[in-house]
XYZ file of C-alpha atoms in Angstrom:
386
model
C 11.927 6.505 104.674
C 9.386 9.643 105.071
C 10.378 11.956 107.945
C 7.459 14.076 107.170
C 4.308 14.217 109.806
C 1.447 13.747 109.067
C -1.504 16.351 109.086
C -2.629 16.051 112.901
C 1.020 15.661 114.742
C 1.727 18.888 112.039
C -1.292 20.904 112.860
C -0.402 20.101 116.605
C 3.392 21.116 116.313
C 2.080 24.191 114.491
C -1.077 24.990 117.509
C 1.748 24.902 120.024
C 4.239 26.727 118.756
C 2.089 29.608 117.934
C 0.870 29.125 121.933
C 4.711 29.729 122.775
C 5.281 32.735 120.913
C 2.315 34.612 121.348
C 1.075 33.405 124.856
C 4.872 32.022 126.678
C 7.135 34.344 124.947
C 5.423 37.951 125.956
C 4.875 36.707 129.912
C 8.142 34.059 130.767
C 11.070 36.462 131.350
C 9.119 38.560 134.342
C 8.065 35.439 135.536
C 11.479 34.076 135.266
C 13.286 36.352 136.752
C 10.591 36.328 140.196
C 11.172 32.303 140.063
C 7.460 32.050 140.221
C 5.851 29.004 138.990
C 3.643 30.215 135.285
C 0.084 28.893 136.896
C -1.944 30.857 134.016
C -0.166 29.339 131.261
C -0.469 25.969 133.374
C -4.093 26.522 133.226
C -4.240 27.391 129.624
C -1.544 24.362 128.563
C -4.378 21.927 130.494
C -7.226 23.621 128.558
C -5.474 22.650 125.100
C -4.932 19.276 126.148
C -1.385 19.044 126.475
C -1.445 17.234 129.943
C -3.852 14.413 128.341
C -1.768 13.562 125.081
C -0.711 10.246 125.662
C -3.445 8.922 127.531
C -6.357 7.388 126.304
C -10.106 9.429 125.971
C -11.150 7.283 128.903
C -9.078 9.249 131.627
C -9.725 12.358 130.129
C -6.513 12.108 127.530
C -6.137 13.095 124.083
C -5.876 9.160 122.762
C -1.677 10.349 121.040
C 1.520 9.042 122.038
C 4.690 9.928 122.989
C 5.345 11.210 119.396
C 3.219 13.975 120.360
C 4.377 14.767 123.113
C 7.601 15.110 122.144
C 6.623 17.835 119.263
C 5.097 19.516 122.019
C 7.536 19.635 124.140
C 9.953 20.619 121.450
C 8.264 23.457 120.338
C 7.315 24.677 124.217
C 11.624 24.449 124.804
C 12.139 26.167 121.869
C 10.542 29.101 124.285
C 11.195 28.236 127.608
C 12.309 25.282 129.426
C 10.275 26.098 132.520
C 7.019 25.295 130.804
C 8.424 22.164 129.267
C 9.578 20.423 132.067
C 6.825 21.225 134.071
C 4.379 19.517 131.329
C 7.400 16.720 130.663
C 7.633 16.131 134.793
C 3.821 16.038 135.146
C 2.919 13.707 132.369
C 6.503 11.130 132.654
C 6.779 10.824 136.121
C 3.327 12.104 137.594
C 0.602 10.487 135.572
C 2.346 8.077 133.554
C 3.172 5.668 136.233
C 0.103 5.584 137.541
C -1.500 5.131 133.657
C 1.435 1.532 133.035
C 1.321 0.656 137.418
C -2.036 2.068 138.608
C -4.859 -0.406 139.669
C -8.271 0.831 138.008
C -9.560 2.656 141.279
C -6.326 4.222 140.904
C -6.770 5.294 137.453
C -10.164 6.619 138.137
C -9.007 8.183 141.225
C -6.118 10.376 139.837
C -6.000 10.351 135.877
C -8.977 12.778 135.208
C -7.500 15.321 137.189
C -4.053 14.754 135.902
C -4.581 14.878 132.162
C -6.916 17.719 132.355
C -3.945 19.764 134.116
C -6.198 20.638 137.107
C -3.603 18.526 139.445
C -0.029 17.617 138.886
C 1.511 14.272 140.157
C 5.455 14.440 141.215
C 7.970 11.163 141.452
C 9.985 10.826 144.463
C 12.937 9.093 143.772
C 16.761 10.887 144.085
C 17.855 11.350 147.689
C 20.505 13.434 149.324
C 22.842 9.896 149.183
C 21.404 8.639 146.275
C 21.955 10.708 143.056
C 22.601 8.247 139.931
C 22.519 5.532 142.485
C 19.225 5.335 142.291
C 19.345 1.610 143.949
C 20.635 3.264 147.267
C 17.121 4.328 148.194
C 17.036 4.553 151.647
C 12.974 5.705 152.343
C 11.426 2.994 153.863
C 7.911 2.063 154.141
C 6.535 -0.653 156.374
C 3.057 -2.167 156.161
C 1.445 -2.042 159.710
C -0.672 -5.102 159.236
C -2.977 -3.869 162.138
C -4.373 -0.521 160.429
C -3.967 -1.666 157.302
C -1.249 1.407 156.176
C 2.255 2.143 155.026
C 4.116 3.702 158.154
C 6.665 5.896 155.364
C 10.342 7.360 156.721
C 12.701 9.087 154.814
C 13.730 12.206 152.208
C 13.942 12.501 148.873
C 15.431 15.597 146.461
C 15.220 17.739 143.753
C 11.529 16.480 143.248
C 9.974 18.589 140.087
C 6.438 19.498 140.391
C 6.087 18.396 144.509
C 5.074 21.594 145.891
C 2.589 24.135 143.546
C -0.581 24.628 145.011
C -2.272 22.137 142.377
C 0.281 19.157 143.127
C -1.983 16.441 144.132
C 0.152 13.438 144.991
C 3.977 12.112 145.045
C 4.714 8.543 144.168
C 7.871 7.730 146.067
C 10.267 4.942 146.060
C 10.711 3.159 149.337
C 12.134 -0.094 151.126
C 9.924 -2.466 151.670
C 11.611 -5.339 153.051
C 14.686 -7.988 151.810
C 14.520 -10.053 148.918
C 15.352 -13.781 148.893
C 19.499 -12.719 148.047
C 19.477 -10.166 150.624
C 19.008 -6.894 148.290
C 16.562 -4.251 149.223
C 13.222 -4.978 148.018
C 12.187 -1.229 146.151
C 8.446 -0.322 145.953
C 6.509 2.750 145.086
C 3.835 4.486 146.661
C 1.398 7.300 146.345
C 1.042 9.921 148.900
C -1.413 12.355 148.609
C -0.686 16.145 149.184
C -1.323 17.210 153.030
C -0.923 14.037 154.931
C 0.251 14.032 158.121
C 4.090 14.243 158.229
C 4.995 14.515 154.735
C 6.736 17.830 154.277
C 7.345 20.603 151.511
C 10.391 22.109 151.511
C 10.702 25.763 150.219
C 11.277 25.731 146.628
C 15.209 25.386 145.724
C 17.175 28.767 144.554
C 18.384 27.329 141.128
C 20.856 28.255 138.684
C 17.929 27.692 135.970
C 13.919 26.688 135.491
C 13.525 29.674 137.785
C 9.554 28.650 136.817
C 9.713 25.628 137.514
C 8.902 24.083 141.312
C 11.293 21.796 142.870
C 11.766 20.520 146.276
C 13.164 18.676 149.254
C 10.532 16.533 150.802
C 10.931 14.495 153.900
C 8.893 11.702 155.310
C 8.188 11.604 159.341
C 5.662 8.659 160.232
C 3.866 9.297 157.128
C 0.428 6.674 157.005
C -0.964 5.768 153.889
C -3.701 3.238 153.142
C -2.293 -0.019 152.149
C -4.103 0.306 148.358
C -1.833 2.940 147.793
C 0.809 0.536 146.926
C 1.226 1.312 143.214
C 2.282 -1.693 141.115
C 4.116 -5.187 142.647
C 5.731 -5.040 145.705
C 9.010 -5.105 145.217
C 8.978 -4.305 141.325
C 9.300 -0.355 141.842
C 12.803 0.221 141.241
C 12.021 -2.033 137.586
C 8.858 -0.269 137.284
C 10.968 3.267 137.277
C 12.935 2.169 135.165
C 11.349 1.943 132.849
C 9.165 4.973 133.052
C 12.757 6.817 132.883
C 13.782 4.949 129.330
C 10.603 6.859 128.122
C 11.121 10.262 130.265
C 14.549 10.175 128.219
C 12.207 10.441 124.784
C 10.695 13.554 126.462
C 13.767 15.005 127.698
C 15.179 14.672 124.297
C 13.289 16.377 122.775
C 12.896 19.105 124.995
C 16.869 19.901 124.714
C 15.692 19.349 120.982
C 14.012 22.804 121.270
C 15.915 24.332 123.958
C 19.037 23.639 120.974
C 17.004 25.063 118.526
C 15.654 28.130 120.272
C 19.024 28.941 120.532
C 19.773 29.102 116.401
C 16.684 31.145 115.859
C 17.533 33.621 118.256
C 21.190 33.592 117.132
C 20.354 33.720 113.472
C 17.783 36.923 114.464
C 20.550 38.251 115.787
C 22.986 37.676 113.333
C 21.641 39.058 111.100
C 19.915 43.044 112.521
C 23.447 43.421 114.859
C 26.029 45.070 113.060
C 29.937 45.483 113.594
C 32.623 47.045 111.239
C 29.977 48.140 108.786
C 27.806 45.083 108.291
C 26.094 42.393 110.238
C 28.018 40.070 112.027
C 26.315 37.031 110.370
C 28.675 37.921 107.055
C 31.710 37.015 109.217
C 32.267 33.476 108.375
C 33.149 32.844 111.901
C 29.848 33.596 112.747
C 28.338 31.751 110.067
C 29.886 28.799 110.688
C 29.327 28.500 114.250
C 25.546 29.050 113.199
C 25.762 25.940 110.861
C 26.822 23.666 113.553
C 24.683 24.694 115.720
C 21.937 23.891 113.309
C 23.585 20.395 112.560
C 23.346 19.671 116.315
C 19.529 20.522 116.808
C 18.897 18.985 113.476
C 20.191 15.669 114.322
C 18.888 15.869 117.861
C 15.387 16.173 116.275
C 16.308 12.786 114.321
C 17.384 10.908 117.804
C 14.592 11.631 119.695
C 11.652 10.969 116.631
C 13.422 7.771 116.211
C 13.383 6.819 119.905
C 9.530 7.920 119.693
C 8.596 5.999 116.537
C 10.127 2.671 118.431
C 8.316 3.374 121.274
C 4.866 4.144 119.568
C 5.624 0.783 117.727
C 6.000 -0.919 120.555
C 9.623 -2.115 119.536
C 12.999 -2.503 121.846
C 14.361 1.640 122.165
C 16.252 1.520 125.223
C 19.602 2.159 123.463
C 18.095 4.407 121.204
C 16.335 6.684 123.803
C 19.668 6.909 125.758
C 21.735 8.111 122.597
C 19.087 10.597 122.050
C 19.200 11.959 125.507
C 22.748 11.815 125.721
C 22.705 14.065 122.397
C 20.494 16.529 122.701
C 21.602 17.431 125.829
C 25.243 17.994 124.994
C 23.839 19.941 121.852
C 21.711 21.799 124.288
C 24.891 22.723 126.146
C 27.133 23.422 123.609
C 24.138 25.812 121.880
C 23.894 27.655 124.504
C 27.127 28.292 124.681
C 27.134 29.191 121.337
C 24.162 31.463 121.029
C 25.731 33.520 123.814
C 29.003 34.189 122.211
C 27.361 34.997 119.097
C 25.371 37.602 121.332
C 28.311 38.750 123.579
C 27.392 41.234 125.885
C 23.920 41.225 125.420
C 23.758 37.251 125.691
C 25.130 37.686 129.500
C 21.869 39.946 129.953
C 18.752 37.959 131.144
C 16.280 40.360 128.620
C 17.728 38.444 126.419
C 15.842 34.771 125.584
C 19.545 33.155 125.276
C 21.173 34.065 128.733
C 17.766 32.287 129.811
C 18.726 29.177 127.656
C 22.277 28.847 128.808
C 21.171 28.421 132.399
C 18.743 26.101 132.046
C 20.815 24.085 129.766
C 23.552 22.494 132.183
C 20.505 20.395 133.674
C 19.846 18.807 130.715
C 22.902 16.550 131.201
C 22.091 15.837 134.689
C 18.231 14.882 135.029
C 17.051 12.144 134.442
C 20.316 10.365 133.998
C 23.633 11.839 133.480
C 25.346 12.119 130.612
C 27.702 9.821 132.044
C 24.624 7.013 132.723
C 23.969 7.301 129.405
C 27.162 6.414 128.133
C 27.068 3.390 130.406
C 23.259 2.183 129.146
C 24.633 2.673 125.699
C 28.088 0.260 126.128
C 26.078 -2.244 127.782
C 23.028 -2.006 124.835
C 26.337 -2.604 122.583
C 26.807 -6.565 124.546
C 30.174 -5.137 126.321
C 30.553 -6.693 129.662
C 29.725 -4.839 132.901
């Protein structure tokens, strides 16, 4: 088995991660530390292409997959977080459902824009009740057969990407009736930015992704046109699904490089600081704790390539995307950690890139499925009863 890439996912790995260091790098902490959203490396991110990779030339993508995607999200996290999760909100929960659910008016409608990084497209799915319990939902959106619209209620949280002044739509999860057994029947639908009684919260004060925009929106009478329906009735709680097994190959990887932008810093550290007469690197204590914290990214960056090459292949990797996401994140954490021990006082300063990575670390093992979720997808991948 080659782990090797080949020349183009290599040249691309290599593009972006010289785009982190000499364009992200230089500009993030100031922007960080003002929480304000990073709109001219946005701009720049949608003139590479980055917003287009998975999509095919005929939307305005780059024809990849999620392979590439992942490398470029790795590489971005290995910088800041911020930036990543922005690109991995916008393409896995803005554009890709509408790319596997849309109509082809739909596709036509939104795609362009969205792969080209002139708009961004949010998911609406967690509410205040909800959390992991995703199946909760209680939005509700009734079709008023005599205009022809969704009449949309409800509030939804913690929404990435729902409120930057290029955000151009949020596909929310509603209620849309009863099923046969008497369970909620779950359907998602796209509201455009500005319509009448959907609000924008003010973006959240976060422990971490200071840069990136989240929000509280809320749903008062909202009207939609009936078209806007994206997907089956009643199949959008299945249809997220499955868009979240694949956000969890994205997320993966971007703890990936979060974990790994943690070494490099630590090792650069290691090895200029100096304490009883030589660098503290020497000190096997030191040392050590680098090594594992190599051994974590390092097999993190094996989970997540796997999960990707089963996806790209079009074979089962629902297990396998879980177990990545599961352990990269806890990597992530522990890294952190790590990295800002190994800098002690100075990793407790935000000039420093690691007091940056410990805070945005901690979310990694809450979005898009908690750790403990994970755990529970994986048992019941194994055949254990539920």
């Amino acid at each position: 088995m080659d782990h090797r890439l080949d020349e183009e996912y290599e040249q691309l790995r290599r593009t972006v991660a010289e785009f982190a260091k000499d364009v992200i790098a230089p500009a993030i902490g100031d922007l960080y530390e003002k929480h304000e959203f990073p709109y001219t490396i946005i701009r720049e991110m949608g003139r590479m292409g980055l917003f287009g990779l998975p999509f095919p030339e005929e939307y305005g993508g780059m024809g990849g997959d999620y392979l590439a995607l992942g490398l470029v999200l790795e590489e971005l996290a290995r910088v800041d977080s911020s930036v990543a999760i922005t690109l991995e909100a916008a393409v896995s929960l803005g554009a890709m459902p509408i790319y596997r659910f849309g109509t082809e008016e739909q596709k036509q409608t939104w795609l362009p824009k969205l792969t080209s990084g002139e708009m961004l497209g949010a998911f609406g799915l967690t509410e205040p009740g909800g959390g992991s319990d995703a199946g909760a939902t209680r939005t509700t959106a009734r079709l008023d057969e005599a205009t022809g619209e969704w009449v949309i209620n409800g509030g939804k949280c913690f929404i990435t990407n729902s409120g930057t002044d290029i955000t151009g739509f949020v596909t929310v999860t509603a209620v849309t009736g009863t099923k046969g057994g008497g369970g909620k029947e779950i359907s998602t639908i796209i509201v455009p930015a500005g319509t009448k009684g959907f609000t924008v919260a003010p973006p959240y004060s976060k422990v971490g992704w200071n840069c990136s925009d989240t929000r509280e929106l809320s749903f008062t009478d909202v009207r939609v046109p009936a078209e806007n329906l994206l997907g089956e009735r009643g199949r959008g709680y299945a249809q997220f699904l499955s868009i979240l097994d694949e956000g969890r190959v994205a997320i993966a990887a971007l703890a990936t490089g979060l974990a790994q932008g943690c070494v490099d810093e630590s090792v650069r550290y290691a090895g200029e600081r100096e304490a009883f007469g030589r660098p503290i690197g020497a000190n096997q204590a030191i040392a050590f704790k680098l090594a594992d914290m190599e051994l974590r990214a390092h097999n993190s960056r094996l989970g997540w390539r796997h999960a990707a090459s089963l996806l790209v292949h079009g074979e089962g990797f629902k297990k396998e995307a879980a177990l990545a996401k599961l352990y990269s994140s806890e990597s992530a954490v522990d890294n952190a950690r790590d990295a800002t021990q190994i800098h002690g006082g100075y990793g407790f300063m935000n000039e420093f890139p690691v007091a940056r990575f410990w805070r945005d670390a901690k979310i990694l093992e809450i979005g898009e499925g908690t750790s403990e979720v994970q755990r529970m997808l994986i048992a019941r991948e194994l055949g254990l009863p539920r």
